[in-house]
Short mmCIF file of C-alpha atoms in Angstrom, two decimals:
data_model
loop_
_atom_site.label_atom_id
_atom_site.label_comp_id
_atom_site.label_asym_id
_atom_site.label_seq_id
_atom_site.Cartn_x
_atom_site.Cartn_y
_atom_site.Cartn_z
CA MET A 1 -2.41 12.75 -11.33
CA THR A 2 -3.52 15.68 -8.90
CA ASP A 3 -0.53 17.24 -7.42
CA PRO A 4 0.47 15.80 -4.06
CA ALA A 5 0.79 18.29 -1.37
CA ARG A 6 1.72 21.18 -3.22
CA ALA A 7 3.95 19.34 -5.72
CA GLY A 8 6.18 18.26 -2.89
CA ILE A 9 8.17 21.59 -2.31
CA PRO A 10 8.75 22.29 1.31
CA GLU A 11 7.65 25.62 2.98
CA ASP A 12 11.35 26.78 2.90
CA GLY A 13 11.32 26.19 -0.93
CA ARG A 14 14.63 24.25 -0.63
CA ILE A 15 14.29 21.08 -2.87
CA PRO A 16 16.49 18.10 -2.54
CA ARG A 17 18.56 17.26 -5.59
CA TYR A 18 17.22 13.85 -6.13
CA TYR A 19 13.63 15.19 -5.97
CA ARG A 20 14.31 18.03 -8.47
CA ALA A 21 15.70 15.42 -10.72
CA LYS A 22 12.74 13.08 -10.32
CA ARG A 23 10.38 15.98 -11.32
CA GLN A 24 12.45 16.60 -14.35
CA ILE A 25 12.61 13.13 -15.54
CA LEU A 26 8.77 12.72 -14.99
CA ALA A 27 8.19 15.74 -17.05
CA LEU A 28 10.71 14.17 -19.78
CA CYS A 29 8.75 10.94 -19.69
CA LYS A 30 5.55 12.84 -20.38
CA THR A 31 7.16 14.59 -23.39
CA LEU A 32 8.87 11.41 -24.68
CA GLY A 33 5.64 9.26 -24.58
CA GLU A 34 5.00 5.61 -23.88
CA GLY A 35 7.66 3.05 -24.75
CA VAL A 36 10.37 5.52 -25.48
CA ALA A 37 13.76 5.11 -24.04
CA LEU A 38 15.20 7.48 -21.71
CA PRO A 39 18.62 9.01 -22.38
CA SER A 40 21.51 7.12 -20.97
CA GLU A 41 22.54 7.61 -17.34
CA ARG A 42 25.59 9.56 -18.37
CA GLN A 43 23.49 11.84 -20.57
CA LEU A 44 21.02 12.45 -17.93
CA CYS A 45 23.51 13.29 -15.31
CA THR A 46 24.99 15.90 -17.55
CA ARG A 47 21.59 17.24 -18.46
CA LEU A 48 20.32 17.60 -15.03
CA GLY A 49 23.65 18.44 -13.41
CA VAL A 50 23.52 15.60 -10.84
CA ALA A 51 25.66 12.80 -9.77
CA ARG A 52 25.08 9.23 -10.67
CA ALA A 53 23.89 8.19 -7.24
CA THR A 54 21.37 11.05 -7.12
CA LEU A 55 20.05 10.12 -10.56
CA ARG A 56 19.73 6.51 -9.60
CA GLN A 57 17.61 7.44 -6.40
CA ALA A 58 15.43 9.61 -8.65
CA VAL A 59 14.90 6.81 -11.39
CA LEU A 60 14.42 4.01 -8.67
CA GLN A 61 11.30 6.16 -7.32
CA LEU A 62 9.93 6.54 -10.74
CA VAL A 63 10.26 2.73 -11.32
CA VAL A 64 8.76 1.96 -8.14
CA GLU A 65 5.84 4.29 -8.81
CA GLY A 66 5.37 2.80 -12.12
CA TRP A 67 6.47 5.50 -14.57
CA VAL A 68 9.61 3.99 -15.64
CA ASP A 69 10.63 0.44 -16.49
CA SER A 70 14.32 -0.09 -15.72
CA ARG A 71 15.97 -3.33 -17.33
CA GLN A 72 19.55 -4.30 -16.51
CA GLY A 73 21.74 -3.91 -19.65
CA SER A 74 19.08 -2.40 -21.80
CA GLY A 75 18.41 1.01 -20.21
CA SER A 76 15.19 2.70 -18.91
CA PHE A 77 11.90 3.11 -20.66
CA VAL A 78 8.85 5.32 -20.39
CA VAL A 79 5.95 2.87 -19.06
CA GLY A 80 3.16 2.70 -21.37
CA ARG A 81 0.94 0.29 -19.51
CA ARG A 82 -1.69 1.46 -17.12
CA LYS A 83 -1.63 -0.14 -13.66
CA ILE A 84 -3.85 -3.08 -13.10
CA ALA A 85 -6.88 -2.46 -10.88
CA GLN A 86 -7.19 -5.40 -8.36
CA HIS A 87 -10.46 -5.50 -6.27
CA LEU A 88 -9.99 -5.65 -2.53
CA GLY A 89 -13.65 -7.00 -2.30
CA THR A 90 -16.82 -6.01 -0.54
CA ALA A 91 -19.44 -7.36 1.56
CA ASP A 92 -20.60 -9.57 -1.29
CA GLY A 93 -17.25 -11.26 -1.35
CA PRO A 94 -13.78 -11.03 -2.92
CA GLY A 95 -14.86 -9.45 -6.11
CA PRO A 96 -13.53 -10.03 -9.59
CA ASP A 97 -9.89 -11.20 -9.80
CA ALA A 98 -7.60 -9.41 -12.25
CA LEU A 99 -4.86 -11.93 -11.59
CA THR A 100 -6.24 -15.14 -13.29
CA GLY A 101 -2.97 -16.65 -13.93
CA ARG A 102 -1.51 -18.86 -11.22
CA THR A 103 1.47 -21.30 -10.79
CA TRP A 104 1.96 -23.27 -7.58
CA THR A 105 5.45 -23.12 -6.24
CA THR A 106 5.33 -24.67 -2.83
CA PHE A 107 3.23 -27.42 -0.93
CA GLU A 108 4.66 -28.18 2.68
CA ARG A 109 3.61 -29.06 6.07
CA ARG A 110 4.87 -27.08 9.19
CA ARG A 111 4.09 -26.34 12.80
CA ALA A 112 1.55 -23.52 13.15
CA GLY A 113 3.47 -21.53 15.86
CA CYS A 114 1.78 -19.01 17.88
CA GLU A 115 0.58 -16.33 15.51
CA LEU A 116 -0.93 -18.59 12.93
CA ALA A 117 -2.54 -20.61 15.73
CA GLN A 118 -4.22 -17.67 17.09
CA GLU A 119 -5.54 -16.61 13.61
CA LEU A 120 -6.77 -20.16 12.69
CA ARG A 121 -7.89 -20.98 16.32
CA ILE A 122 -5.79 -24.13 16.52
CA HIS A 123 -2.93 -25.20 18.86
CA ARG A 124 0.42 -23.79 18.15
CA ASN A 125 1.83 -27.37 17.72
CA ASP A 126 -0.79 -28.31 15.20
CA SER A 127 0.42 -28.79 11.58
CA VAL A 128 -0.54 -26.28 8.85
CA ILE A 129 -0.27 -26.69 5.16
CA HIS A 130 1.60 -23.90 3.41
CA LEU A 131 0.82 -23.40 -0.29
CA GLU A 132 2.65 -20.85 -2.24
CA CYS A 133 1.84 -19.54 -5.70
CA VAL A 134 2.95 -16.82 -8.16
CA ARG A 135 -0.02 -14.98 -9.73
CA GLY A 136 -0.35 -12.90 -12.83
CA SER A 137 -2.19 -11.67 -15.82
CA GLY A 138 -1.18 -12.40 -19.49
CA ASN A 139 2.72 -12.86 -19.41
CA GLU A 140 3.35 -10.73 -16.47
CA ILE A 141 3.98 -12.12 -12.84
CA LEU A 142 2.46 -9.50 -10.45
CA ALA A 143 2.11 -11.24 -7.05
CA VAL A 144 3.33 -13.99 -4.80
CA GLU A 145 0.77 -15.60 -2.45
CA SER A 146 1.26 -17.78 0.64
CA ALA A 147 -1.69 -19.50 2.23
CA PHE A 148 -1.78 -21.41 5.42
CA ILE A 149 -4.61 -23.90 6.28
CA PRO A 150 -5.06 -26.05 9.24
CA ALA A 151 -3.84 -29.63 8.20
CA LYS A 152 -6.33 -31.49 10.39
CA ARG A 153 -9.29 -29.99 8.58
CA PHE A 154 -8.31 -31.00 5.26
CA PRO A 155 -7.33 -34.80 5.60
CA GLY A 156 -5.84 -36.46 2.39
CA PHE A 157 -4.79 -33.01 1.10
CA ASN A 158 -1.26 -33.87 -0.17
CA HIS A 159 -0.38 -31.82 -3.11
CA ALA A 160 -1.09 -28.34 -4.51
CA PRO A 161 -4.03 -27.86 -6.88
CA VAL A 162 -3.55 -28.96 -10.45
CA GLY A 163 -2.64 -26.20 -13.04
CA ASN A 164 -4.31 -22.89 -12.56
CA ARG A 165 -6.95 -24.00 -10.14
CA SER A 166 -7.40 -21.77 -7.15
CA LEU A 167 -7.15 -22.86 -3.53
CA HIS A 168 -10.78 -21.91 -2.79
CA ASP A 169 -12.02 -23.95 -5.74
CA GLU A 170 -9.97 -27.02 -4.48
CA LEU A 171 -11.25 -26.56 -0.78
CA ARG A 172 -14.94 -26.10 -1.96
CA THR A 173 -15.09 -29.17 -4.35
CA ARG A 174 -12.99 -31.65 -2.30
CA PHE A 175 -13.79 -30.55 1.17
CA GLY A 176 -17.21 -28.57 0.92
CA VAL A 177 -15.63 -25.46 2.54
CA THR A 178 -17.19 -22.18 1.14
CA PHE A 179 -16.01 -18.71 1.73
CA GLY A 180 -18.08 -16.82 4.20
CA GLY A 181 -16.06 -13.71 4.79
CA ALA A 182 -12.62 -12.25 5.62
CA ASP A 183 -10.64 -9.72 7.50
CA GLN A 184 -8.00 -7.91 5.40
CA GLY A 185 -5.11 -5.60 6.11
CA THR A 186 -3.16 -3.74 3.49
CA GLU A 187 0.44 -2.35 4.19
CA THR A 188 3.63 -1.56 2.60
CA ALA A 189 6.65 -3.94 2.69
CA HIS A 190 9.83 -4.68 0.68
CA VAL A 191 10.16 -7.45 -1.64
CA SER A 192 12.28 -10.05 -0.26
CA PRO A 193 15.26 -11.71 -2.43
CA ARG A 194 13.22 -14.82 -2.91
CA GLU A 195 10.02 -12.80 -3.85
CA ALA A 196 12.28 -10.68 -6.16
CA ASP A 197 13.35 -13.90 -7.91
CA LEU A 198 9.83 -15.19 -8.20
CA LEU A 199 8.53 -11.88 -9.41
CA GLY A 200 11.30 -10.99 -11.75
CA THR A 201 11.82 -7.59 -9.96
CA LEU A 202 14.66 -5.70 -8.18
CA PRO A 203 14.95 -6.82 -4.48
CA ALA A 204 13.79 -4.27 -1.91
CA LEU A 205 11.17 -2.82 -4.35
CA PRO A 206 8.36 -1.56 -2.14
CA ALA A 207 5.25 -3.62 -2.49
CA LEU A 208 1.63 -3.81 -1.48
CA VAL A 209 0.97 -6.60 1.08
CA VAL A 210 -2.51 -7.80 1.80
CA HIS A 211 -3.01 -10.15 4.90
CA ARG A 212 -6.31 -11.96 4.95
CA THR A 213 -7.93 -14.32 7.50
CA SER A 214 -10.94 -16.10 5.89
CA TRP A 215 -13.72 -18.00 7.49
CA ASP A 216 -16.20 -20.32 6.06
CA ALA A 217 -20.12 -20.32 5.81
CA LEU A 218 -20.18 -20.93 9.63
CA GLY A 219 -17.84 -18.19 10.61
CA GLU A 220 -14.93 -20.71 11.38
CA PRO A 221 -11.44 -19.47 10.16
CA PHE A 222 -9.98 -21.89 7.48
CA GLU A 223 -7.07 -19.85 6.00
CA ARG A 224 -4.55 -17.11 6.57
CA VAL A 225 -3.19 -15.70 3.36
CA ARG A 226 -0.51 -13.21 2.43
CA THR A 227 -0.30 -11.67 -0.90
CA LEU A 228 2.41 -9.49 -1.92
CA TYR A 229 1.57 -7.37 -5.07
CA ARG A 230 4.16 -5.41 -7.33
CA GLY A 231 3.74 -1.87 -6.16
CA ASP A 232 4.74 -0.48 -9.53
CA ARG A 233 2.11 -2.53 -11.46
CA LEU A 234 -1.16 -2.53 -9.34
CA THR A 235 -3.78 -0.44 -7.62
CA LEU A 236 -6.05 -2.05 -5.05
CA VAL A 237 -9.47 -0.60 -5.83
CA ASN A 238 -12.73 -0.50 -3.74
CA ARG A 239 -15.91 1.27 -3.95
CA LEU A 240 -17.83 3.03 -1.01
CA GLY A 241 -21.29 4.08 -0.36
CA PRO A 242 -24.84 3.07 -1.29
CA VAL A 243 -25.15 5.42 -4.29
CA GLU A 244 -24.04 4.78 -7.88
CA ARG A 245 -21.94 7.37 -9.68
CA ARG A 246 -23.88 8.91 -12.43
CA PRO A 247 -22.93 7.88 -16.02
CA GLU A 248 -20.33 10.01 -17.63
CA HIS A 249 -21.21 13.06 -19.74
CA GLU A 250 -19.92 13.73 -23.11
CA GLN A 251 -16.37 15.10 -22.56
CA ALA A 252 -14.72 14.69 -25.87
CA GLU A 253 -13.34 18.18 -25.72
CA ASN A 254 -11.50 17.70 -22.51
CA ARG A 255 -10.52 14.29 -23.31
CA SER A 256 -8.86 15.06 -26.67
CA SER A 257 -6.79 17.82 -24.86
CA CYS A 258 -5.64 15.50 -22.17
CA SER A 259 -4.36 12.44 -24.22
CA MET B 1 3.77 -12.67 11.12
CA THR B 2 3.28 -15.74 8.93
CA ASP B 3 6.60 -16.23 7.10
CA PRO B 4 6.59 -14.38 3.69
CA ALA B 5 7.36 -16.62 0.67
CA ARG B 6 9.52 -19.20 2.58
CA ALA B 7 11.06 -16.58 4.80
CA GLY B 8 12.68 -14.79 1.69
CA ILE B 9 15.40 -17.22 0.84
CA PRO B 10 15.83 -17.70 -2.80
CA GLU B 11 15.92 -21.17 -4.33
CA ASP B 12 19.56 -21.00 -4.74
CA GLY B 13 19.98 -20.47 -1.01
CA ARG B 14 22.17 -17.41 -1.59
CA ILE B 15 21.15 -14.56 0.71
CA PRO B 16 22.13 -10.98 0.29
CA ARG B 17 24.18 -9.58 3.19
CA TYR B 18 21.66 -6.64 3.92
CA TYR B 19 18.79 -9.31 4.05
CA ARG B 20 20.45 -11.62 6.37
CA ALA B 21 21.24 -8.64 8.64
CA LYS B 22 17.69 -7.53 8.50
CA ARG B 23 16.53 -11.02 9.69
CA GLN B 24 19.17 -11.01 12.38
CA ILE B 25 18.10 -7.40 13.75
CA LEU B 26 14.41 -8.37 13.52
CA ALA B 27 15.23 -11.39 15.75
CA LEU B 28 17.13 -9.08 18.02
CA CYS B 29 14.13 -6.80 18.30
CA LYS B 30 11.87 -9.66 19.46
CA THR B 31 14.43 -10.55 22.01
CA LEU B 32 15.01 -7.03 23.36
CA GLY B 33 11.31 -6.14 23.56
CA GLU B 34 9.33 -2.90 23.06
CA GLY B 35 10.94 0.42 23.50
CA VAL B 36 14.43 -0.91 24.05
CA ALA B 37 17.39 0.73 22.25
CA LEU B 38 19.30 -1.32 19.72
CA PRO B 39 23.01 -1.41 20.00
CA SER B 40 24.94 1.47 18.28
CA GLU B 41 25.51 1.17 14.57
CA ARG B 42 29.20 0.48 15.09
CA GLN B 43 28.32 -2.26 17.58
CA LEU B 44 25.71 -3.89 15.28
CA CYS B 45 28.14 -3.74 12.25
CA THR B 46 30.70 -5.65 14.41
CA ARG B 47 28.37 -8.13 15.65
CA LEU B 48 26.75 -8.96 12.31
CA GLY B 49 29.93 -8.50 10.27
CA VAL B 50 28.61 -6.08 7.69
CA ALA B 51 29.56 -2.66 6.37
CA ARG B 52 27.69 0.39 7.64
CA ALA B 53 25.91 1.00 4.23
CA THR B 54 24.58 -2.56 4.44
CA LEU B 55 23.47 -2.14 7.99
CA ARG B 56 21.77 1.20 7.18
CA GLN B 57 19.89 -0.60 4.32
CA ALA B 58 18.56 -3.38 6.74
CA VAL B 59 17.66 -0.83 9.39
CA LEU B 60 15.91 1.52 6.84
CA GLN B 61 13.53 -1.50 5.74
CA LEU B 62 12.74 -2.31 9.35
CA VAL B 63 11.85 1.25 10.01
CA VAL B 64 9.62 1.34 6.84
CA GLU B 65 7.97 -1.78 8.08
CA GLY B 66 7.39 -0.51 11.45
CA TRP B 67 9.59 -2.76 13.58
CA VAL B 68 12.21 0.01 14.45
CA ASP B 69 11.90 3.63 15.24
CA SER B 70 15.04 5.56 14.04
CA ARG B 71 15.58 9.04 15.48
CA GLN B 72 18.45 11.26 14.34
CA GLY B 73 21.09 11.55 17.02
CA SER B 74 19.29 9.35 19.54
CA GLY B 75 19.62 5.96 17.89
CA SER B 76 17.24 3.25 17.01
CA PHE B 77 14.56 1.68 19.22
CA VAL B 78 12.28 -1.35 19.01
CA VAL B 79 8.79 -0.18 18.19
CA GLY B 80 6.20 -1.10 20.85
CA ARG B 81 3.17 0.61 19.27
CA ARG B 82 1.04 -1.65 17.05
CA LYS B 83 0.05 -0.26 13.66
CA ILE B 84 -3.17 1.75 13.51
CA ALA B 85 -5.93 0.16 11.52
CA GLN B 86 -7.70 2.68 9.35
CA HIS B 87 -10.81 1.62 7.66
CA LEU B 88 -10.99 1.61 3.89
CA GLY B 89 -14.86 1.85 3.96
CA THR B 90 -17.63 -0.18 2.71
CA ALA B 91 -20.95 -0.11 0.74
CA ASP B 92 -22.39 1.61 3.89
CA GLY B 93 -20.02 4.45 3.48
CA PRO B 94 -16.40 5.56 4.70
CA GLY B 95 -16.44 3.73 8.13
CA PRO B 96 -14.97 4.85 11.36
CA ASP B 97 -12.08 7.23 11.17
CA ALA B 98 -8.96 6.39 13.32
CA LEU B 99 -7.35 9.68 12.41
CA THR B 100 -9.64 12.21 14.04
CA GLY B 101 -7.02 14.93 14.61
CA ARG B 102 -6.81 17.36 11.78
CA THR B 103 -4.82 20.69 11.00
CA TRP B 104 -5.57 22.53 7.81
CA THR B 105 -2.42 23.81 6.11
CA THR B 106 -3.51 25.01 2.80
CA PHE B 107 -6.56 26.63 1.12
CA GLU B 108 -5.97 28.06 -2.44
CA ARG B 109 -7.69 28.20 -5.91
CA ARG B 110 -6.23 26.99 -9.12
CA ARG B 111 -7.16 25.76 -12.59
CA ALA B 112 -8.48 22.32 -12.65
CA GLY B 113 -6.27 20.95 -15.55
CA CYS B 114 -7.25 17.87 -17.69
CA GLU B 115 -7.09 15.05 -15.22
CA LEU B 116 -8.94 16.82 -12.35
CA ALA B 117 -11.43 18.06 -14.84
CA GLN B 118 -12.33 14.65 -16.16
CA GLU B 119 -12.74 13.26 -12.52
CA LEU B 120 -14.87 16.22 -11.41
CA ARG B 121 -16.61 16.36 -14.83
CA ILE B 122 -15.89 20.17 -15.22
CA HIS B 123 -14.04 22.09 -17.86
CA ARG B 124 -10.16 22.06 -17.59
CA ASN B 125 -10.11 25.91 -17.27
CA ASP B 126 -12.53 25.84 -14.39
CA SER B 127 -11.34 26.65 -10.92
CA VAL B 128 -10.93 24.22 -8.27
CA ILE B 129 -10.41 24.79 -4.47
CA HIS B 130 -7.44 22.84 -3.07
CA LEU B 131 -7.46 21.98 0.70
CA GLU B 132 -4.64 20.35 2.27
CA CYS B 133 -4.49 19.14 5.98
CA VAL B 134 -2.35 16.90 8.04
CA ARG B 135 -4.27 14.23 9.96
CA GLY B 136 -3.18 12.14 13.16
CA SER B 137 -4.22 10.40 16.22
CA GLY B 138 -3.12 11.63 19.65
CA ASN B 139 0.10 13.54 19.14
CA GLU B 140 1.17 11.64 16.11
CA ILE B 141 0.82 13.02 12.65
CA LEU B 142 0.12 10.11 10.37
CA ALA B 143 -1.29 11.40 6.98
CA VAL B 144 -1.22 14.31 4.60
CA GLU B 145 -4.50 14.92 2.75
CA SER B 146 -5.17 16.95 -0.47
CA ALA B 147 -8.85 17.42 -1.42
CA PHE B 148 -9.83 19.26 -4.76
CA ILE B 149 -13.35 20.55 -5.19
CA PRO B 150 -15.04 22.40 -8.03
CA ALA B 151 -15.08 26.14 -6.95
CA LYS B 152 -18.30 26.98 -8.85
CA ARG B 153 -20.30 24.51 -6.92
CA PHE B 154 -19.44 25.97 -3.57
CA PRO B 155 -19.64 29.85 -3.91
CA GLY B 156 -18.47 31.98 -0.88
CA PHE B 157 -16.26 29.05 0.25
CA ASN B 158 -13.30 31.29 1.00
CA HIS B 159 -11.31 29.61 3.87
CA ALA B 160 -10.47 26.13 5.33
CA PRO B 161 -12.89 24.67 7.88
CA VAL B 162 -12.29 26.05 11.32
CA GLY B 163 -10.20 23.92 13.77
CA ASN B 164 -10.55 20.14 13.59
CA ARG B 165 -13.80 20.17 11.42
CA SER B 166 -13.89 17.98 8.31
CA LEU B 167 -14.39 18.93 4.76
CA HIS B 168 -17.42 16.65 4.62
CA ASP B 169 -19.06 18.20 7.65
CA GLU B 170 -18.30 21.75 5.97
CA LEU B 171 -19.78 20.89 2.71
CA ARG B 172 -22.92 19.23 4.34
CA THR B 173 -23.74 22.10 6.79
CA ARG B 174 -22.91 24.95 4.49
CA PHE B 175 -23.88 23.58 1.07
CA GLY B 176 -26.14 20.75 1.72
CA VAL B 177 -23.98 18.25 -0.09
CA THR B 178 -23.92 14.74 1.43
CA PHE B 179 -21.64 11.83 0.56
CA GLY B 180 -23.26 9.16 -1.69
CA GLY B 181 -20.33 7.15 -2.81
CA ALA B 182 -16.81 6.95 -3.90
CA ASP B 183 -14.23 4.92 -5.86
CA GLN B 184 -10.93 4.53 -4.18
CA GLY B 185 -7.49 3.20 -5.30
CA THR B 186 -4.73 2.27 -2.98
CA GLU B 187 -0.98 2.49 -4.22
CA THR B 188 2.48 2.65 -2.96
CA ALA B 189 4.41 5.89 -3.32
CA HIS B 190 7.35 7.84 -1.63
CA VAL B 191 6.96 10.60 0.83
CA SER B 192 7.92 13.85 -0.94
CA PRO B 193 10.34 16.40 0.79
CA ARG B 194 7.18 18.60 1.66
CA GLU B 195 5.29 15.74 2.80
CA ALA B 196 8.28 14.57 4.92
CA ASP B 197 8.21 18.04 6.49
CA LEU B 198 4.57 17.78 7.33
CA LEU B 199 4.75 14.15 8.68
CA GLY B 200 8.11 14.51 10.50
CA THR B 201 9.47 11.41 8.70
CA LEU B 202 12.44 10.70 6.46
CA PRO B 203 11.88 11.76 2.85
CA ALA B 204 11.49 8.92 0.49
CA LEU B 205 9.92 6.85 3.10
CA PRO B 206 7.53 4.39 1.42
CA ALA B 207 3.91 5.24 2.00
CA LEU B 208 0.37 4.07 1.28
CA VAL B 209 -1.51 6.67 -1.06
CA VAL B 210 -5.27 6.52 -1.29
CA HIS B 211 -6.88 8.25 -4.23
CA ARG B 212 -10.67 8.94 -3.99
CA THR B 213 -13.32 10.33 -6.23
CA SER B 214 -16.60 11.06 -4.14
CA TRP B 215 -19.95 11.84 -5.34
CA ASP B 216 -23.15 13.08 -3.78
CA ALA B 217 -26.51 11.63 -3.10
CA LEU B 218 -27.47 12.35 -6.74
CA GLY B 219 -24.37 10.49 -8.16
CA GLU B 220 -22.50 13.82 -9.00
CA PRO B 221 -18.80 13.85 -8.35
CA PHE B 222 -17.80 16.75 -5.91
CA GLU B 223 -14.24 15.90 -4.70
CA ARG B 224 -10.96 14.24 -5.66
CA VAL B 225 -9.00 13.46 -2.46
CA ARG B 226 -5.46 11.95 -2.14
CA THR B 227 -4.33 10.84 1.20
CA LEU B 228 -0.88 9.87 1.91
CA TYR B 229 -0.63 7.53 5.02
CA ARG B 230 2.76 6.61 6.73
CA GLY B 231 3.59 3.01 5.72
CA ASP B 232 5.23 2.31 9.00
CA ARG B 233 2.38 3.30 11.11
CA LEU B 234 -0.98 2.31 9.30
CA THR B 235 -2.64 -0.66 8.22
CA LEU B 236 -5.74 -0.07 5.75
CA VAL B 237 -8.44 -2.64 6.75
CA ASN B 238 -11.55 -3.93 5.17
CA ARG B 239 -13.97 -6.74 5.76
CA LEU B 240 -15.47 -9.02 3.13
CA GLY B 241 -18.30 -11.30 2.77
CA PRO B 242 -21.79 -11.77 4.10
CA VAL B 243 -21.02 -14.07 7.10
CA GLU B 244 -19.60 -12.81 10.59
CA ARG B 245 -16.66 -14.42 11.95
CA ARG B 246 -17.58 -16.69 14.96
CA PRO B 247 -16.61 -15.26 18.43
CA GLU B 248 -13.12 -16.25 19.54
CA HIS B 249 -12.74 -19.23 21.75
CA GLU B 250 -10.82 -19.25 25.01
CA GLN B 251 -7.29 -19.35 24.05
CA ALA B 252 -5.43 -18.48 27.16
CA GLU B 253 -2.79 -21.29 26.81
CA ASN B 254 -1.73 -20.19 23.43
CA ARG B 255 -1.95 -16.58 24.18
CA SER B 256 0.38 -16.63 27.18
CA SER B 257 2.88 -18.50 25.08
CA CYS B 258 2.87 -15.96 22.36
CA SER B 259 3.31 -12.78 24.15
#
């Protein structure tokens, strides 16, 4: 992809060792091609002339950025999969969901506390229901999601939705609550130990976190949701502006030289 | 903020040392309050019973997540500033820009290459103009932005815009090109050494990267842009759905207990 900020080289031309190693391994990945194993740590250290800690720093960044898949005991591989595009939603609503798989892992009641109470416009001593699920596509687990809803608005809601069913479907069919709109914020955060367990990733892996407060058709807030997406596997996409992009020209010549 | 995935504690209840230290320091930050200095590394290590490397891992995560500001030589401080909300844009266009400050750092011509050529629908041997700037708010530098535009479409464009002027303003007034729409993708990446220099941050700090391909009023692509935002300072926000949120109730009682 388009070289970031003059390929990362500082004005003084001095390049940290880990960064030089990272660029070299990335070039090697492109030569080797998808799914191919990288040389062993020892071989790479010798070849690139760096210490093991330096090599690990370089490889970890490539894992986080989705270029390398590193599995304990079986080495590192060039990633062949493209990142999955998850829609951030538009004025029409949440948009198509790339993560159709869902397994509910938690259903519990707790005291709202100050911050949730403000978002949901309830009292801080009111109960909220906390529902947690892991979400994915195919066999891959790609996100962990926690939703908090005011308990008094959903009487008789005593267990998580059955199977793959979404919370929005459940709230609409059982309680007549429909989605009217939401404010979202996207940030970076680290995968906590529990989230790493649920996702099957390294702890402390950088991730994309989306916080959302949704309201119903009358504009009344009914949920606060935190979704943590694997940063190495997802791109959050959105479209701007009133004009459609023109359909693509024939570019067979360029394409063949790029693949 | 709403506790992530059961406060990060794995099912087996075993908590890594760095994560326990991170939670403890976060609690300490909330007690100390904004702008107050944290105890020294040595004091914190003794108090929490952890090694220095463990402590540094915990503090680095808190820096990245925007809770702690760590300055070389002068210790660590509880962050008082809220994160800045930058709009991701809507169907109406890019939305208000929170980063009004801009300093141009690069203007150069180069060969497009395959990936840029595909995005901009030009030949891979065509020239593109690469413009790089740092962007910020007040005295803070918060983002580094690289834009690539097809050279042949902008004849006589030989230097970066003057002063604080945006590229879109320049292209509209000098070449009559107006923004019609764009596709955006948001990902995580690491700050490269050059970007760290430009931003004044630690290298390898996780960041939010937004890639955008914009087209004009006829739907023809005219720029490919990569913006790297400091992950510890920005939230990328967007609004969903056709319904407005209802104006907030009086909540003086809750508010006073939360601050």
